[in-house]
Amino acid sequence: MTQHKAQRLSDTSAGIDTAARVLADGGLVAFPTETVYGLGADARNGRAVADVFAAKGRPGFNPLIVHVDSLSAAQKYGTFSDQMLQLAQAFWPGPLTLVVPLAPGHGLSPLVTAGLNSVGLRVPTHPLAQHLLAAFDGPIAAPSANPSGRISPTTADHVLAGLGDKIDAVLDGGACTVGLESTIVGGTPPALLRHGGIAREGIEALIAGPLAAAGKGISAPGQLPSHYAPQARVRLNATRAQDGELLLGFGAMDCDLNLSPAGDLKEAAANLFDHLHRLDAQAKPIAVAPIPEQGLGRAINDRLKRAAAPR
Ligand code: TXA
Ligand code: MG
């Protein structure tokens, strides 16, 4: 594992080529996607993937998402049912991860899938992620680029603050626009494994029925009770700050930082992790205003609940 300080690479063809070369050499490169920054490694290189787990301090039994540049590339690694194909065609590129059975001859490191016979696949829409995938010309395994259990990164600065001494480089593409990790769907019939950047309502409209509930078999870090956690204590459904708390607001109200003064859930999602990082830097307990449990609000509340859970 590298121990030097990570290089910040610019959003230029030189930056992208350097990032692709580091990946090909088995190094770790963080890169922006529309959801959050990912910590990328060549998904076929077991040693590089092991370095990802070590850098994050992530339990080895939790599988990583494999990023590819197209549905046809995804089909080299996973076998898609008609319903999964329909979802891929509707939502890719975009913030949806599909968990499908591994394809024969996939060539991925077994560490990526944590020994499961399924793989999580995603085609990101962020142009810089697309350019990196094209330049690297292979599958990139990438969990969110944060130390395991902590707040996810939506800027290159967040990445450097959390992992700067453990990775080779970060490709700087500014702030992520969606701000929440991808929605994860898997299984037959399709089940919702994680709320995320695509609201459940949109997926259910497409498949013309409700998504099944997640089964018991899948253990995932995003599903652990304490995750996305700031250093400070977090209190939910607060209408005002008390005892030296900082208030993270939503909608028109008096507060220290506001996720969306207009009460817009999309804006709130994009601001969520950045605002948590900023309040956390002040080392005071954080109170959070109620967020409506609908659309992207479900994913926001899911992250907030885990941020507030006992550690
Ligand atoms: O938006 C995102 O999904 C971001 C960006 C970088 O793409 N990535 C991300 O990765 O959030 P991570 O590692 O923080 O979360 C991946 C989730 C985990 O909960 C993992 O357990 C689940 O995906 N996952 C991956 N492969 C799986 C599989 N075969 N079966 C079940 N869950 C899987
Ligand atoms: Mg994560």
Coordinates of C-alpha atoms and ligand atoms in Angstrom, one line a residue:
M1 CA 0.0 0.0 0.0
T2 CA 1.2 3.5 -0.8
Q3 CA 2.0 5.8 2.1
H4 CA 2.8 9.0 0.2
K5 CA 0.4 11.9 -0.1
A6 CA -2.2 11.5 -2.9
Q7 CA -1.7 13.5 -6.0
R8 CA -4.6 15.8 -7.0
L9 CA -5.2 15.3 -10.8
S10 CA -7.1 17.9 -12.8
D11 CA -10.1 17.4 -15.1
T12 CA -7.9 17.4 -18.2
S13 CA -6.9 14.7 -20.7
A14 CA -3.4 14.7 -19.0
G15 CA -5.1 14.1 -15.6
I16 CA -7.4 11.4 -16.9
D17 CA -4.4 9.6 -18.7
T18 CA -2.4 9.7 -15.5
A19 CA -5.3 8.3 -13.5
A20 CA -5.8 5.5 -16.0
R21 CA -2.1 4.6 -15.9
V22 CA -2.1 4.5 -12.1
L23 CA -5.1 2.1 -12.2
A24 CA -3.4 -0.1 -14.8
D25 CA -0.3 -0.2 -12.6
G26 CA -2.5 -1.5 -9.7
G27 CA -2.8 1.8 -7.9
L28 CA -5.7 3.5 -6.2
V29 CA -7.4 6.5 -7.7
A30 CA -10.4 8.3 -6.3
F31 CA -12.7 9.8 -8.9
P32 CA -16.0 11.7 -9.1
T33 CA -19.2 10.1 -10.0
E34 CA -22.6 11.9 -10.0
T35 CA -23.4 10.3 -6.6
V36 CA -20.2 10.4 -4.5
Y37 CA -16.5 10.1 -5.1
G38 CA -15.4 6.4 -5.6
L39 CA -12.1 4.9 -4.6
G40 CA -11.2 3.0 -7.8
A41 CA -9.0 0.0 -8.4
D42 CA -8.7 -2.4 -11.3
A43 CA -11.5 -4.9 -10.5
R44 CA -9.5 -7.8 -12.0
N45 CA -6.4 -7.1 -9.9
G46 CA -6.8 -8.9 -6.5
R47 CA -3.9 -7.0 -4.9
A48 CA -5.2 -3.6 -5.9
V49 CA -8.7 -4.5 -4.6
A50 CA -7.2 -5.7 -1.4
D51 CA -5.5 -2.3 -1.1
V52 CA -9.0 -0.6 -1.4
F53 CA -10.2 -2.7 1.6
A54 CA -7.1 -1.8 3.6
A55 CA -7.2 1.9 2.8
K56 CA -10.9 2.2 3.8
G57 CA -10.5 -0.2 6.8
R58 CA -13.5 -2.0 5.2
P59 CA -14.6 -5.5 6.3
G60 CA -13.5 -7.9 3.6
F61 CA -16.8 -9.6 3.5
N62 CA -18.5 -6.6 2.0
P63 CA -18.5 -6.6 -1.8
L64 CA -17.6 -3.6 -4.0
I65 CA -19.6 -2.1 -6.9
V66 CA -18.0 -2.6 -10.4
H67 CA -18.2 0.5 -12.6
V68 CA -18.3 0.1 -16.4
D69 CA -18.9 2.4 -19.3
S70 CA -21.9 0.7 -20.9
L71 CA -24.5 -2.0 -20.6
S72 CA -22.6 -4.1 -23.1
A73 CA -19.5 -3.9 -20.9
A74 CA -21.6 -4.8 -17.9
Q75 CA -22.8 -8.0 -19.6
K76 CA -19.2 -9.3 -19.7
Y77 CA -19.4 -9.5 -15.9
G78 CA -23.0 -10.1 -15.0
T79 CA -26.0 -12.0 -16.4
F80 CA -29.1 -9.8 -16.8
S81 CA -32.7 -11.1 -16.6
D82 CA -35.2 -9.3 -18.8
Q83 CA -36.3 -7.2 -15.8
M84 CA -32.7 -6.2 -15.0
L85 CA -32.1 -5.3 -18.6
Q86 CA -35.2 -3.1 -18.5
L87 CA -33.9 -1.3 -15.4
A88 CA -30.4 -0.9 -17.0
Q89 CA -31.9 0.5 -20.2
A90 CA -34.1 3.0 -18.3
F91 CA -31.6 4.2 -15.7
W92 CA -28.1 3.8 -17.1
P93 CA -25.9 5.8 -17.1
G94 CA -27.0 7.0 -13.7
P95 CA -27.2 6.4 -10.0
L96 CA -28.6 2.8 -10.0
T97 CA -26.5 -0.3 -9.1
L98 CA -27.9 -3.7 -10.2
V99 CA -26.8 -6.8 -8.4
V100 CA -26.9 -9.7 -10.9
P101 CA -25.4 -13.2 -11.1
L102 CA -21.8 -13.3 -12.2
A103 CA -21.3 -14.1 -15.9
P104 CA -19.2 -17.1 -16.9
G105 CA -15.5 -16.1 -17.5
H106 CA -16.0 -12.7 -15.9
G107 CA -12.4 -12.4 -14.8
L108 CA -13.1 -10.2 -11.7
S109 CA -11.1 -10.7 -8.5
P110 CA -13.2 -12.8 -6.1
L111 CA -12.4 -10.1 -3.5
V112 CA -14.6 -7.6 -5.4
T113 CA -17.7 -9.8 -4.9
A114 CA -16.5 -11.0 -1.4
G115 CA -16.9 -14.5 -2.7
L116 CA -20.6 -14.1 -3.6
N117 CA -21.9 -15.4 -6.9
S118 CA -23.4 -12.1 -7.7
V119 CA -21.9 -8.7 -8.7
G120 CA -23.0 -5.1 -8.2
L121 CA -22.7 -3.2 -11.5
R122 CA -23.1 0.4 -12.4
V123 CA -22.6 2.8 -15.3
P124 CA -22.0 6.2 -13.9
T125 CA -23.1 9.3 -15.9
H126 CA -20.5 11.7 -14.6
P127 CA -18.4 12.8 -17.7
L128 CA -15.1 12.4 -15.8
A129 CA -16.0 8.9 -14.7
Q130 CA -17.0 8.1 -18.2
H131 CA -13.7 9.5 -19.6
L132 CA -11.7 7.6 -17.0
L133 CA -13.5 4.3 -17.8
A134 CA -12.8 4.9 -21.5
A135 CA -9.1 5.6 -20.9
F136 CA -8.6 2.7 -18.6
D137 CA -10.7 0.4 -20.8
G138 CA -11.6 -2.0 -18.0
P139 CA -13.9 -2.6 -15.0
I140 CA -13.2 -0.3 -12.0
A141 CA -14.1 -1.5 -8.5
A142 CA -15.0 1.5 -6.4
P143 CA -16.6 1.9 -3.0
S144 CA -17.2 5.4 -1.7
A145 CA -13.9 7.1 -1.1
N146 CA -14.2 7.5 2.7
P147 CA -12.8 5.6 5.7
S148 CA -15.3 2.8 6.4
G149 CA -18.3 4.0 8.5
R150 CA -17.7 7.7 8.1
I151 CA -19.4 10.4 6.0
S152 CA -19.2 9.8 2.3
P153 CA -17.2 12.3 0.1
T154 CA -18.8 14.6 -2.4
T155 CA -15.6 16.7 -3.1
A156 CA -12.0 15.9 -3.8
D157 CA -11.2 17.8 -0.5
H158 CA -13.4 15.4 1.4
V159 CA -11.4 12.5 -0.1
L160 CA -8.0 14.0 0.7
A161 CA -9.1 14.7 4.3
G162 CA -10.1 11.1 4.9
L163 CA -7.8 9.1 2.7
G164 CA -5.0 11.4 1.5
D165 CA -2.2 9.4 3.0
K166 CA -3.5 6.0 1.8
I167 CA -4.2 6.4 -1.9
D168 CA -2.2 7.4 -5.0
A169 CA -4.4 10.1 -6.5
V170 CA -7.7 11.8 -6.7
L171 CA -9.2 13.1 -10.0
D172 CA -10.8 16.4 -9.0
G173 CA -14.1 17.0 -10.7
G174 CA -15.6 19.4 -8.2
A175 CA -18.8 18.7 -6.2
C176 CA -21.0 15.7 -7.0
T177 CA -24.5 16.7 -8.2
V178 CA -26.6 13.9 -6.8
G179 CA -24.8 13.7 -3.5
L180 CA -26.2 10.3 -2.3
E181 CA -24.9 6.9 -3.2
S182 CA -26.7 4.9 -5.9
T183 CA -29.9 3.0 -5.3
I184 CA -29.2 -0.7 -5.2
V185 CA -31.6 -3.2 -6.7
G186 CA -31.0 -7.0 -6.9
G187 CA -32.6 -10.4 -6.8
T188 CA -35.7 -12.0 -8.4
P189 CA -38.2 -10.5 -8.1
P190 CA -36.1 -7.3 -7.8
A191 CA -35.7 -6.0 -4.3
L192 CA -34.5 -2.6 -3.0
L193 CA -31.2 -3.3 -1.3
R194 CA -30.3 0.4 -0.6
H195 CA -32.2 3.6 -1.0
G196 CA -30.2 6.1 -3.1
G197 CA -30.0 8.6 -5.9
I198 CA -32.9 7.2 -7.8
A199 CA -36.2 7.3 -5.8
R200 CA -38.0 4.0 -5.3
E201 CA -41.1 5.6 -6.9
G202 CA -39.4 6.0 -10.2
I203 CA -38.2 2.3 -10.3
E204 CA -41.6 1.0 -9.2
A205 CA -43.3 3.1 -12.0
L206 CA -41.0 1.4 -14.5
I207 CA -41.5 -2.2 -13.3
A208 CA -45.2 -1.5 -12.8
G209 CA -45.3 -2.9 -9.2
P210 CA -43.7 -2.6 -5.8
L211 CA -40.0 -3.6 -5.3
A212 CA -39.6 -6.5 -2.9
A213 CA -38.1 -5.9 0.6
A214 CA -34.4 -6.8 1.0
G215 CA -33.9 -10.4 2.1
K216 CA -31.8 -11.5 5.0
G217 CA -28.8 -13.0 3.0
I218 CA -27.1 -9.7 2.0
S219 CA -24.8 -8.0 4.4
A220 CA -23.6 -4.6 3.2
P221 CA -21.7 -1.8 5.1
G222 CA -24.3 0.8 4.0
Q223 CA -26.8 -1.5 5.7
L224 CA -25.1 -1.5 9.1
P225 CA -26.9 0.4 11.8
S226 CA -24.0 2.9 12.4
H227 CA -22.6 4.3 9.1
Y228 CA -22.1 7.7 7.4
A229 CA -21.2 8.9 10.9
P230 CA -19.7 12.2 11.8
Q231 CA -17.4 12.4 14.9
A232 CA -20.1 14.3 16.7
R233 CA -23.4 13.0 18.1
V234 CA -26.3 13.4 15.8
R235 CA -30.0 14.1 16.9
L236 CA -32.8 13.7 14.4
N237 CA -36.2 15.4 13.9
A238 CA -35.1 18.5 15.7
T239 CA -37.0 21.7 15.4
R240 CA -34.4 23.8 17.2
A241 CA -30.9 23.5 18.5
Q242 CA -30.3 22.9 22.3
D243 CA -27.2 22.6 24.6
G244 CA -24.6 23.9 22.2
E245 CA -25.8 21.9 19.2
L246 CA -25.5 23.0 15.6
L247 CA -28.7 22.9 13.7
L248 CA -28.9 21.4 10.1
G249 CA -32.1 22.7 8.7
F250 CA -34.5 21.9 5.9
G251 CA -37.0 24.4 4.5
A252 CA -37.4 28.0 5.7
M253 CA -36.0 28.1 9.3
D254 CA -33.3 29.6 11.5
C255 CA -30.3 27.2 11.5
D256 CA -26.5 26.9 11.1
L257 CA -26.6 25.3 7.7
N258 CA -29.7 24.5 5.6
L259 CA -29.9 21.5 3.3
S260 CA -32.5 23.3 1.2
P261 CA -34.1 26.6 2.3
A262 CA -36.7 26.0 -0.5
G263 CA -37.5 22.5 0.9
D264 CA -36.3 20.8 -2.3
L265 CA -35.3 17.2 -1.7
K266 CA -32.9 17.0 -4.7
E267 CA -31.0 20.0 -3.4
A268 CA -31.0 18.6 0.1
A269 CA -29.5 15.3 -1.2
A270 CA -26.8 17.1 -3.0
N271 CA -25.9 19.1 0.1
L272 CA -26.3 16.4 2.7
F273 CA -22.7 14.9 3.1
D274 CA -21.0 18.3 2.5
H275 CA -23.0 20.0 5.2
L276 CA -22.4 17.1 7.6
H277 CA -18.6 17.3 6.9
R278 CA -18.7 21.1 7.5
L279 CA -20.7 20.9 10.7
D280 CA -18.6 18.0 11.9
A281 CA -15.4 20.2 11.5
Q282 CA -16.8 22.4 14.3
A283 CA -16.7 19.5 16.8
K284 CA -20.2 20.1 18.3
P285 CA -23.2 17.9 18.4
I286 CA -25.5 18.1 15.4
A287 CA -29.3 18.4 15.4
V288 CA -31.1 17.8 12.1
A289 CA -34.5 19.0 11.1
P290 CA -37.2 16.6 9.9
I291 CA -37.0 15.5 6.3
P292 CA -40.2 14.3 4.5
E293 CA -40.2 10.5 3.9
Q294 CA -40.9 10.6 0.2
G295 CA -38.9 10.4 -3.0
L296 CA -35.2 11.2 -2.3
G297 CA -36.2 12.0 1.3
R298 CA -36.2 8.2 2.0
A299 CA -32.5 7.9 1.1
I300 CA -31.7 11.1 3.0
N301 CA -33.5 9.7 6.1
D302 CA -31.8 6.4 5.7
R303 CA -28.3 8.0 5.8
L304 CA -29.3 10.3 8.7
K305 CA -30.7 7.4 10.7
R306 CA -27.4 5.5 10.4
A307 CA -25.4 8.7 11.1
A308 CA -27.4 9.1 14.4
A309 CA -27.2 5.4 15.4
P310 CA -25.3 4.4 18.5
R311 CA -21.7 3.5 17.6
Ligands
TXA1 O1 -23.1 5.6 -5.7 C1 -22.4 4.6 -5.4 O2 -22.9 3.5 -5.3 C2 -21.0 4.8 -5.0 C3 -20.2 5.3 -6.2 C4 -18.7 5.4 -6.0 O3 -20.5 4.4 -7.3 N1 -20.4 3.6 -4.4 C5 -20.8 3.1 -3.2 O4 -20.1 2.0 -2.9 O5 -21.6 3.6 -2.5 P1 -20.0 1.4 -1.4 O6 -19.0 0.3 -1.4 O7 -19.9 2.4 -0.4 O8 -21.4 0.7 -1.3 C6 -21.6 -0.5 -2.1 C7 -22.8 -1.3 -1.6 C8 -22.5 -2.0 -0.4 O9 -23.5 -1.8 0.5 C9 -22.3 -3.4 -0.9 O10 -22.4 -4.3 0.1 C10 -23.3 -3.5 -2.0 O11 -23.1 -2.3 -2.6 N2 -23.0 -4.6 -2.9 C11 -22.0 -4.6 -3.9 N3 -22.0 -5.8 -4.5 C12 -23.0 -6.5 -4.0 C13 -23.5 -7.8 -4.1 N4 -23.0 -8.7 -5.0 N5 -24.5 -8.2 -3.4 C14 -25.1 -7.4 -2.5 N6 -24.6 -6.1 -2.2 C15 -23.6 -5.7 -2.9
MG2 MG -20.0 3.8 1.3

